[in-house]
Tab-separated table of C-alpha atoms and ligand atoms in Angstrom:
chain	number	residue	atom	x	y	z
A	1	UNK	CA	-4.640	29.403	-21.691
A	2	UNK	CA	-4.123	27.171	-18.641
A	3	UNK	CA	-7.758	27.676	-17.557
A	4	UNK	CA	-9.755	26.801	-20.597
A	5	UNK	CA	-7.651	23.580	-20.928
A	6	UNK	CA	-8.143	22.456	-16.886
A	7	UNK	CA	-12.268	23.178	-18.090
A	8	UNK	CA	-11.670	21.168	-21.095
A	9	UNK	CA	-10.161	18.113	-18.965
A	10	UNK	CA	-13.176	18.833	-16.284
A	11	UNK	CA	-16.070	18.494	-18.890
A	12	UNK	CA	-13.706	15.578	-20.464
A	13	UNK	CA	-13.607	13.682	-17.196
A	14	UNK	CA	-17.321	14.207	-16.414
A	15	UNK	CA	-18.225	12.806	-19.711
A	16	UNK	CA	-16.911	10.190	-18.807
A	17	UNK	CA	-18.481	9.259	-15.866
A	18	UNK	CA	-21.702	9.273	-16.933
A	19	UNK	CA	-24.649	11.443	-15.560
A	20	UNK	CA	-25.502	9.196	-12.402
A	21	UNK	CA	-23.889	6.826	-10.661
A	22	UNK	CA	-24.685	2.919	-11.359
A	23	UNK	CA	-27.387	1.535	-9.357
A	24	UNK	CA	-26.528	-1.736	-8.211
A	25	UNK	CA	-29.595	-3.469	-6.873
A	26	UNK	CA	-31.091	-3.145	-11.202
A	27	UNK	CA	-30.224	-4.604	-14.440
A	28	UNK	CA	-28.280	-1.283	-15.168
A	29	UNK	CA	-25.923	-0.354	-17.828
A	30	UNK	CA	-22.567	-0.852	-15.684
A	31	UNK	CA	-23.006	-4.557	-15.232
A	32	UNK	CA	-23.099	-7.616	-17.319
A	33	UNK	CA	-24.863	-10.864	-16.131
A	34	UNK	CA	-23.080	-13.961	-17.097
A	35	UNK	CA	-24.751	-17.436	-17.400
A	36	UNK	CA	-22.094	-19.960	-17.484
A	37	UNK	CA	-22.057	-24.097	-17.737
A	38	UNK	CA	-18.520	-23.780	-17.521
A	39	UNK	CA	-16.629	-23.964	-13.286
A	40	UNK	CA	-13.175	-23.298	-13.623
A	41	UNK	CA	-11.231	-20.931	-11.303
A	42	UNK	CA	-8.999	-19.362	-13.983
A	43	UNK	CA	-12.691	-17.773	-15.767
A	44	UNK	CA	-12.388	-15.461	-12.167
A	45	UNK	CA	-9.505	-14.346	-14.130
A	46	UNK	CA	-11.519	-13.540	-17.183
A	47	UNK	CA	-14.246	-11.592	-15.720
A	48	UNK	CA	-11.412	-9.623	-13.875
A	49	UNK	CA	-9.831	-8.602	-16.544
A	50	UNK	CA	-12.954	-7.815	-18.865
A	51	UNK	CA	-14.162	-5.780	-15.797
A	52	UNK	CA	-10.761	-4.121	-15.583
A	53	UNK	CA	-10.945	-3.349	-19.494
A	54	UNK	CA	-14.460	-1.767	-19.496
A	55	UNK	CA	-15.282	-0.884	-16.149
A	56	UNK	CA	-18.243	-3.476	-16.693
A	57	UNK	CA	-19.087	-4.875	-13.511
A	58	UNK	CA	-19.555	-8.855	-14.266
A	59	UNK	CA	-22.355	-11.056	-12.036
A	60	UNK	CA	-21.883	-14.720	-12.853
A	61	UNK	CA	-24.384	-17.654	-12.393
A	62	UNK	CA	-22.482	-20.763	-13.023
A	63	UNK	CA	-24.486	-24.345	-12.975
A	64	UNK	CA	-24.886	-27.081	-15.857
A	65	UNK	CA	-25.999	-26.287	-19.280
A	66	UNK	CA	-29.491	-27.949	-18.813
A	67	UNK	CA	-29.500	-26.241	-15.536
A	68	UNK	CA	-29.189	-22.826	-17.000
A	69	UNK	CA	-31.694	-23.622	-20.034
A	70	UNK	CA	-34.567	-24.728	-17.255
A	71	UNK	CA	-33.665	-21.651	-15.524
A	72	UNK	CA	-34.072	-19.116	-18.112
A	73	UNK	CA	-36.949	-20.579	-20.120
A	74	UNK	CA	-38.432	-19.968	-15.923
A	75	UNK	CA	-37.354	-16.448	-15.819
A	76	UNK	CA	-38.989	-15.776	-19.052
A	77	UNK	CA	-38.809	-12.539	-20.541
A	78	UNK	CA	-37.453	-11.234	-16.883
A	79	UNK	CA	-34.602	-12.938	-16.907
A	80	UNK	CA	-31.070	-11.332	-15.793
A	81	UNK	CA	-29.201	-13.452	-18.292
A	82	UNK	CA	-26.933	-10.892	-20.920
A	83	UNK	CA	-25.135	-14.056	-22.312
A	84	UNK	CA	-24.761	-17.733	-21.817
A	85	UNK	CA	-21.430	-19.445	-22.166
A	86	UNK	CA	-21.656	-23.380	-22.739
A	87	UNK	CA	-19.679	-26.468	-24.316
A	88	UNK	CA	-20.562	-28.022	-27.452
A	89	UNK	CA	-22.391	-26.303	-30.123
A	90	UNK	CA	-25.272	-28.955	-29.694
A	91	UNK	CA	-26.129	-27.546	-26.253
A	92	UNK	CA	-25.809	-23.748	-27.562
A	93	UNK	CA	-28.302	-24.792	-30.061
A	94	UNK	CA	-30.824	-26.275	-27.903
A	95	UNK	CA	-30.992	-22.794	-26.230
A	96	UNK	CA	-31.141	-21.452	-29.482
A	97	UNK	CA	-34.028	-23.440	-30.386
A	98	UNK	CA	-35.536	-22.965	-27.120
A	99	UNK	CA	-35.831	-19.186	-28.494
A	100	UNK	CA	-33.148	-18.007	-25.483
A	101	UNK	CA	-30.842	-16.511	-27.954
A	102	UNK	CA	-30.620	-13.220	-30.417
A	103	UNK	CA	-28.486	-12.400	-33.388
A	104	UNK	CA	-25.120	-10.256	-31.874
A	105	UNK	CA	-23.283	-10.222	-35.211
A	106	UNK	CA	-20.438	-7.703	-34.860
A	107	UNK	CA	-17.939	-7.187	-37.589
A	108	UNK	CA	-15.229	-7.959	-35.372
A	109	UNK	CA	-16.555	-11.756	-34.434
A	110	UNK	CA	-17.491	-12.480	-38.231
A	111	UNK	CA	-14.241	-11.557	-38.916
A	112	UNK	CA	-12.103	-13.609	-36.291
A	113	UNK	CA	-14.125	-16.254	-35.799
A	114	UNK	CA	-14.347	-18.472	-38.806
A	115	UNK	CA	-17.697	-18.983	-40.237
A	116	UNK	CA	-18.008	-23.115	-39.514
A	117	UNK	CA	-17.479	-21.896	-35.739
A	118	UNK	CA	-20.293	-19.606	-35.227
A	119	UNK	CA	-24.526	-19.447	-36.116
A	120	UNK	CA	-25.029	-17.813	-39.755
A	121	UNK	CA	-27.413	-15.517	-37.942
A	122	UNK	CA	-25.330	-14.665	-35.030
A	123	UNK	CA	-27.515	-16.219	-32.379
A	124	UNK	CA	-23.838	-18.299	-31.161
A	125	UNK	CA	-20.061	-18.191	-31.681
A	126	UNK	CA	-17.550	-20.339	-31.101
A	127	UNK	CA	-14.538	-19.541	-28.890
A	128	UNK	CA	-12.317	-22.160	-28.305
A	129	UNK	CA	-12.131	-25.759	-29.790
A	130	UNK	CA	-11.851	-29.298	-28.433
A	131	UNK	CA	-11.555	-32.511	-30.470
A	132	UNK	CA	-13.129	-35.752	-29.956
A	133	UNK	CA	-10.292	-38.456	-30.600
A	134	UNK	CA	-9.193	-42.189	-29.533
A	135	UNK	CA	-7.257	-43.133	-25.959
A	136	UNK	CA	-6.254	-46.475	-26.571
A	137	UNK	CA	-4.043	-49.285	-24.758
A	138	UNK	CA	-0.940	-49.142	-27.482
A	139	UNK	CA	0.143	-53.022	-26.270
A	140	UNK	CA	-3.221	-54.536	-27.496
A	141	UNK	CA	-3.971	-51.969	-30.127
A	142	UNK	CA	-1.815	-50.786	-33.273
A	143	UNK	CA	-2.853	-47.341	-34.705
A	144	UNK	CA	-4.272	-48.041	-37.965
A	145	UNK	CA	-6.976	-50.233	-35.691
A	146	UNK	CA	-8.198	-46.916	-34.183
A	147	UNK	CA	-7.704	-44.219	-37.115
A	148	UNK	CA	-10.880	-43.789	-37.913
A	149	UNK	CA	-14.210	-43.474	-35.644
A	150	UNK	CA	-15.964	-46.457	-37.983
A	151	UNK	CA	-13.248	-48.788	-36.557
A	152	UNK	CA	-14.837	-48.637	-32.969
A	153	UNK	CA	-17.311	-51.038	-34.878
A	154	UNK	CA	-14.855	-53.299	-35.650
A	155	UNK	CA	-15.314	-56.649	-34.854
A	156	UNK	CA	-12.006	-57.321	-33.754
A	157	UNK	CA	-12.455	-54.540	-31.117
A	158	UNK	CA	-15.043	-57.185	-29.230
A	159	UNK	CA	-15.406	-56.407	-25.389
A	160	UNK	CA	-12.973	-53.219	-25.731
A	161	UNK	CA	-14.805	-50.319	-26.143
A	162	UNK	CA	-15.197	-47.857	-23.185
A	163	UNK	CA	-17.159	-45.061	-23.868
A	164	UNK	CA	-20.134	-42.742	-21.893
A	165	UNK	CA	-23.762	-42.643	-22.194
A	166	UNK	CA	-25.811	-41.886	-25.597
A	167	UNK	CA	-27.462	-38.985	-23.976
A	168	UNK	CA	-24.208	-37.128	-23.517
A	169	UNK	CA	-23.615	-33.560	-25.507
A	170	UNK	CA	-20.398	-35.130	-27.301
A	171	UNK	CA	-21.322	-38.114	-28.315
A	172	UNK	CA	-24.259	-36.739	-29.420
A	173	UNK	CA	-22.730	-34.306	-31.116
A	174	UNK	CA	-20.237	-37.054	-32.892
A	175	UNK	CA	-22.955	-38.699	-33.893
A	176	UNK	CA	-24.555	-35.716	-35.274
A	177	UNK	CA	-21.433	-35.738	-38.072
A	178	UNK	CA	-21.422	-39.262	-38.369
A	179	UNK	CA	-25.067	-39.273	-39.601
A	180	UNK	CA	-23.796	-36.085	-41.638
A	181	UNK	CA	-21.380	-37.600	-44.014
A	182	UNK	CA	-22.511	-41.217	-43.781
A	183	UNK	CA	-25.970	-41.836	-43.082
A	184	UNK	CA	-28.880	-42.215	-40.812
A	185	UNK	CA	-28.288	-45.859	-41.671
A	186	UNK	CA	-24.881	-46.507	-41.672
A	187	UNK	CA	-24.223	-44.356	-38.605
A	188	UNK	CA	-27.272	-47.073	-36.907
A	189	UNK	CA	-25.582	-49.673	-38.031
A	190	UNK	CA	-22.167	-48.434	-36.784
A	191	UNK	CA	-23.868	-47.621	-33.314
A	192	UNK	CA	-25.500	-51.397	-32.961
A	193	UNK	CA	-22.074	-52.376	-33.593
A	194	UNK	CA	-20.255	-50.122	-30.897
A	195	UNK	CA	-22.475	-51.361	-28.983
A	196	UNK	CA	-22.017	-54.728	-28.951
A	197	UNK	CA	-17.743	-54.053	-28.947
A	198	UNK	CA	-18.820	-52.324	-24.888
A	199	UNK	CA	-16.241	-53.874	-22.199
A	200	UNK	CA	-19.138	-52.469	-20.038
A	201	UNK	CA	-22.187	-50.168	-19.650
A	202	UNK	CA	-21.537	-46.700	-20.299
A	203	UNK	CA	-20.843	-44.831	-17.273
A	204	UNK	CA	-18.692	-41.904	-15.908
A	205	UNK	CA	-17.163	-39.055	-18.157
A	206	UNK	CA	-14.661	-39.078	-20.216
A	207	UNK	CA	-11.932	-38.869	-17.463
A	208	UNK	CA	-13.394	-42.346	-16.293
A	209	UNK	CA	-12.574	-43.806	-19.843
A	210	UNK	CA	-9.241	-43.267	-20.066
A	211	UNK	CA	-8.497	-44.611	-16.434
A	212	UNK	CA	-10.529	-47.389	-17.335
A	213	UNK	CA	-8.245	-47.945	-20.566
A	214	UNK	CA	-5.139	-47.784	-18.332
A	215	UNK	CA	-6.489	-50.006	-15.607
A	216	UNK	CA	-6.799	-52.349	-18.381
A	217	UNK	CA	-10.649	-52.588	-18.192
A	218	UNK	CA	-10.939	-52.103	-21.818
A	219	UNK	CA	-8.279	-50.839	-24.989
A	220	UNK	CA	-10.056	-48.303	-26.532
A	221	UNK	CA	-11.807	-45.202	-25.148
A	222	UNK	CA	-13.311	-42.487	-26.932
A	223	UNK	CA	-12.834	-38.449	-25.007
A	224	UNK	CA	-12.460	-34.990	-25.385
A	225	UNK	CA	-8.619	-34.350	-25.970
A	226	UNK	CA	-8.733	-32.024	-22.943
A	227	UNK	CA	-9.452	-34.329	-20.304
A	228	UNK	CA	-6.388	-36.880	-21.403
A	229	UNK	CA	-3.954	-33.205	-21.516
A	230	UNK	CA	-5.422	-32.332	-18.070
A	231	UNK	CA	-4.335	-35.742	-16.863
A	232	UNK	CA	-1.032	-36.146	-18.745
A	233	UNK	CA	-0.061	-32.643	-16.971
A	234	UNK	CA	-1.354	-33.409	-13.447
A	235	UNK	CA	1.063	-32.964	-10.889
A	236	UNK	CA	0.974	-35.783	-9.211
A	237	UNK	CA	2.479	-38.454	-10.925
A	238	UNK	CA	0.292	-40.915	-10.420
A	239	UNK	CA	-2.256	-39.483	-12.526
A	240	UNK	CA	0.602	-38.709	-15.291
A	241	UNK	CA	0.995	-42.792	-15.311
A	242	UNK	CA	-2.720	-43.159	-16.090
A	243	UNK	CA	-2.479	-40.796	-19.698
A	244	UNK	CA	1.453	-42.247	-20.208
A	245	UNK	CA	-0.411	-45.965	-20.237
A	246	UNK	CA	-2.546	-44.657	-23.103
A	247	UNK	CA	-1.671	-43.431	-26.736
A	248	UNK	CA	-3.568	-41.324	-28.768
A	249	UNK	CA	-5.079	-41.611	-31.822
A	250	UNK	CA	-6.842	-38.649	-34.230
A	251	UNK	CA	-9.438	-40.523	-36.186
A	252	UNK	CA	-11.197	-39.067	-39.052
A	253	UNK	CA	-14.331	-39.304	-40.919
A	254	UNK	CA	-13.450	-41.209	-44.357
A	255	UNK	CA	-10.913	-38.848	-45.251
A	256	UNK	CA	-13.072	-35.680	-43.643
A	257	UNK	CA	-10.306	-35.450	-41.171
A	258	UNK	CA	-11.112	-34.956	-36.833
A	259	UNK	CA	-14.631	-34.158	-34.950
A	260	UNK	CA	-13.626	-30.594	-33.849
A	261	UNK	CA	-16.235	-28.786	-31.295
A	262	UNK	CA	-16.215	-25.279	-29.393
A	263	UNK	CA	-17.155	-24.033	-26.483
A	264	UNK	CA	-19.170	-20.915	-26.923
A	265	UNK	CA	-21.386	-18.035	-26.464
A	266	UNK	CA	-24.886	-17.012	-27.302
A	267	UNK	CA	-26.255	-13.432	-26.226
A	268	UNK	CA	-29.797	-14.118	-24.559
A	269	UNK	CA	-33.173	-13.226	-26.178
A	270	UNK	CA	-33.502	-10.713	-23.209
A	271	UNK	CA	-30.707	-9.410	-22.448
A	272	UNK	CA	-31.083	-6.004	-20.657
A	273	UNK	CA	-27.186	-5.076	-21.803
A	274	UNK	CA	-26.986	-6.456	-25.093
A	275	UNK	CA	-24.102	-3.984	-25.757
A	276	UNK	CA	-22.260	-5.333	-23.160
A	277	UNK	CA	-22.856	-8.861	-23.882
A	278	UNK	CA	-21.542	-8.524	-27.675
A	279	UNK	CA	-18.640	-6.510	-25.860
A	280	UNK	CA	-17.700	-9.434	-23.484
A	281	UNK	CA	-17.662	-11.818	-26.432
A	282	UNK	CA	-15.582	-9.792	-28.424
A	283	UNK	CA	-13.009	-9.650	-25.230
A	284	UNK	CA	-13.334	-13.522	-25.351
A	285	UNK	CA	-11.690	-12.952	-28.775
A	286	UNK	CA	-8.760	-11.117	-27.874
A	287	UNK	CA	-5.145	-12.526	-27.379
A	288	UNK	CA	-5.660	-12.217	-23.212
A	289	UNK	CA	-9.790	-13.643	-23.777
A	290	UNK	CA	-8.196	-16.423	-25.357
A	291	UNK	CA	-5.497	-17.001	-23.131
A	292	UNK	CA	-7.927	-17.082	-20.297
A	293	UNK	CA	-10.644	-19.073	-21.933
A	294	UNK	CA	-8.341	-21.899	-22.524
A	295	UNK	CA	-5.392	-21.973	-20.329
A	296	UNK	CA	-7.026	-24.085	-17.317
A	297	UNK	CA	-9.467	-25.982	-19.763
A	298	UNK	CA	-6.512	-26.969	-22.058
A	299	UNK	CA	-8.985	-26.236	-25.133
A	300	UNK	CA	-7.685	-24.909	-28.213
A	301	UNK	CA	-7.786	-21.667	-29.084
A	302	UNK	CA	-10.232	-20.618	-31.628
A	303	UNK	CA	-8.679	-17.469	-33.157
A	304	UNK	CA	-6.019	-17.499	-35.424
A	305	UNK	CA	-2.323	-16.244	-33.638
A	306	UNK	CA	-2.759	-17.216	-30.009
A	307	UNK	CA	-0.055	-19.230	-28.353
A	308	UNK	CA	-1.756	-22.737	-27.043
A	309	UNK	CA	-2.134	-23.195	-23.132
A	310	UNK	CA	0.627	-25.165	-21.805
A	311	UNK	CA	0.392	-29.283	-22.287
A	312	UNK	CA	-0.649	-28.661	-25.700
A	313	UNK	CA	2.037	-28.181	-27.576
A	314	UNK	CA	3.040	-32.070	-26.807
A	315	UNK	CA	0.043	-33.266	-29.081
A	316	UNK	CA	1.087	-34.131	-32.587
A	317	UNK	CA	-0.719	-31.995	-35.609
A	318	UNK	CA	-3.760	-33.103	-37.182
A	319	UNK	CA	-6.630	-32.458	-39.881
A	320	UNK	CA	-9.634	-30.942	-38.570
A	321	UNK	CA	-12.966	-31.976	-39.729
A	322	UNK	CA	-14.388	-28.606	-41.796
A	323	UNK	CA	-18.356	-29.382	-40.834
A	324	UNK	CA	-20.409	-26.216	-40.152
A	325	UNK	CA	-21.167	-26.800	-36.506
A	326	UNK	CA	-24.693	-25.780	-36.819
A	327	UNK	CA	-25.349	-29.441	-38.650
A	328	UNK	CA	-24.351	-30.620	-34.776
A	329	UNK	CA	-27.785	-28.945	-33.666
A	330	UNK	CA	-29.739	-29.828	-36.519
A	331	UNK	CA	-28.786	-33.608	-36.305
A	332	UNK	CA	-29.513	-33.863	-32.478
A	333	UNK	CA	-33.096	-35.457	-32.144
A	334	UNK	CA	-31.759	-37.752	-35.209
A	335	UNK	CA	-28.489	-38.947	-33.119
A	336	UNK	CA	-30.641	-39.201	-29.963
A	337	UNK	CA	-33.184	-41.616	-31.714
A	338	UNK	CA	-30.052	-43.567	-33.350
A	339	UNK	CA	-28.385	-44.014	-29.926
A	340	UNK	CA	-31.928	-45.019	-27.949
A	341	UNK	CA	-32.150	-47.510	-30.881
A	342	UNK	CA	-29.120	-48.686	-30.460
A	343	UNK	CA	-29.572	-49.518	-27.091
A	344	UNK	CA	-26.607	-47.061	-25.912
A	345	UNK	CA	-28.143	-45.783	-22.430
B	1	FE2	FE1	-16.088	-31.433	-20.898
């Protein structure tokens, strides 16, 4: 009995392994090729783990979103790329558009990933969200000035306004929504008069907007709710002084409650390990993917369950906008004309 059980375990074991061993130098089945916009140490953590998990050997090519698009569109049909990982679902769509992606529906991301989160045809899903709200100066501005994105227009708010260039992803993407549920015309009008509330020409990220609003440049300062967490849980406490000088505000739409966003994944057009690709997603959707997805970026997680990264917990609860994200992408050109119009560089 002992010997027909060792051969069972033997043939079990071999099985396993495969019939040869992975070539390194090709595209081969034991290794997953990673395009990713996003540069943050704790995703070394990620691809450890995933790699742990599956025995999937991960090769990573990080550089900007616009980077990566130029780059694969260049590679063509021989490009490396198994997925691409990006903010905002307006820059997944333009490699969408740019024919870069391919449906990689699974059961298990229709079912944790809520449908206004992800492409109806697969080609992206969102994995963790961020939120586009208000830092403001709370000595020369009361809340109910800044609780809702129209009131950036507000007259009163003359000379105040810091925010970044037209041509950036999330205010692109904000505008997207705005021209959703208000307008083409209204959200023009609203822009002209943003404009004209600038304490100065847009410039710098959103990081640069908040210090600005502390240094007292301007009162109001629209950003990413990460970047004012990342700064209000610096270590040094210098930095801490900068978010504790500013106060927070969750503006809605009308009644449509916040701009929510994701960062996310698309499976390229190409991709020589699809399989692998749809698996690495799917780990992105597990407690540990989340936990390792957002725990340095201070984004939200996206599935349902997982504990927030640390700093979060200190924000206050809010209503999230319910748009279907893929209105973000459709609305681009639109909010790019509205902004150029505007006269918002
Ligand atoms: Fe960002």
């Amino acid at each position: 009995m002992r010997i027909p059980a060792l051969f069972a375990a033997i043939v079990a074991l071999s099985a396993c392994s495969g019939d040869a061993p992975p070539d390194e130098t090709s595209a081969d089945a034991g290794v997953l090729n990673v395009y990713s916009a996003r540069h943050y140490d704790s995703d070394r953590l990620l691809y450890a783990a995933f790699e742990e998990e599956t025995g999937i050997r991960v090769r990573v090519r990080e550089t900007s979103a616009p980077q990566l698009l130029e780059t694969m569109k260049a590679e063509g049909e021989r490009s490396p790329a198994d997925l691409v990982i990006a903010s905002d679902a307006g820059a997944l769509y333009r490699f969408q558009e740019a024919g870069l992606t391919q449906d990689s529906s699974s059961e298990r991301l229709n079912e944790v990933i809520p449908e206004r989160f992800r492409d109806p045809d697969g080609h992206w899903y969102g994995l963790a969200k961020r939120i586009r709200l208000i830092a403001y100066d709370p000595e020369r501005v009361s809340p109910d000035q800044v609780d809702e994105y129209t009131d950036l227009a507000d007259p009163a708010l003359e000379g105040e306004v810091c925010i970044r260039s037209g041509s950036n992803i999330y205010n692109l993407s904000l505008m997207g929504e705005l021209i959703e549920r208000a307008g083409a015309e209204a959200a023009s009008s609203w822009a002209d008069a943003v404009v004209s509330n600038f304490a100065r020409a847009p410039q710098g990220g959103d990081t640069a907007q908040i210090e600005a609003v502390a240094a007292g440049e301007c009162s109001v300062a629209l950003v990413n709710h990460y970047y004012w967490v990342r700064v209000a849980t610096n270590a040094s406490s210098d930095r801490r002084a900068i978010a504790e000088a500013t106060a927070l505000s969750f503006p809605s739409f009308g009644d449509a409650g916040t701009h929510v966003n994701v960062t996310g994944a698309a499976v390229a057009a190409n991709a020589p390990n699809k399989e692998a690709a749809i698996a690495f997603i799917e780990f992105l959707t597990t407690p540990e993917g989340q936990r390792f997805l957002t725990m340095e970026t201070k984004e939200f997680p996206l599935v349902e369950g997982v504990p927030l990264p640390e700093g979060l917990e200190t924000l206050p609860a809010f209503e999230e906008s319910d748009l279907q994200l893929t209105v973000l992408g459709a609305r681009q050109s639109e909010a790019q004309s509205v902004f150029l119009n505007a006269g918002w560089d």
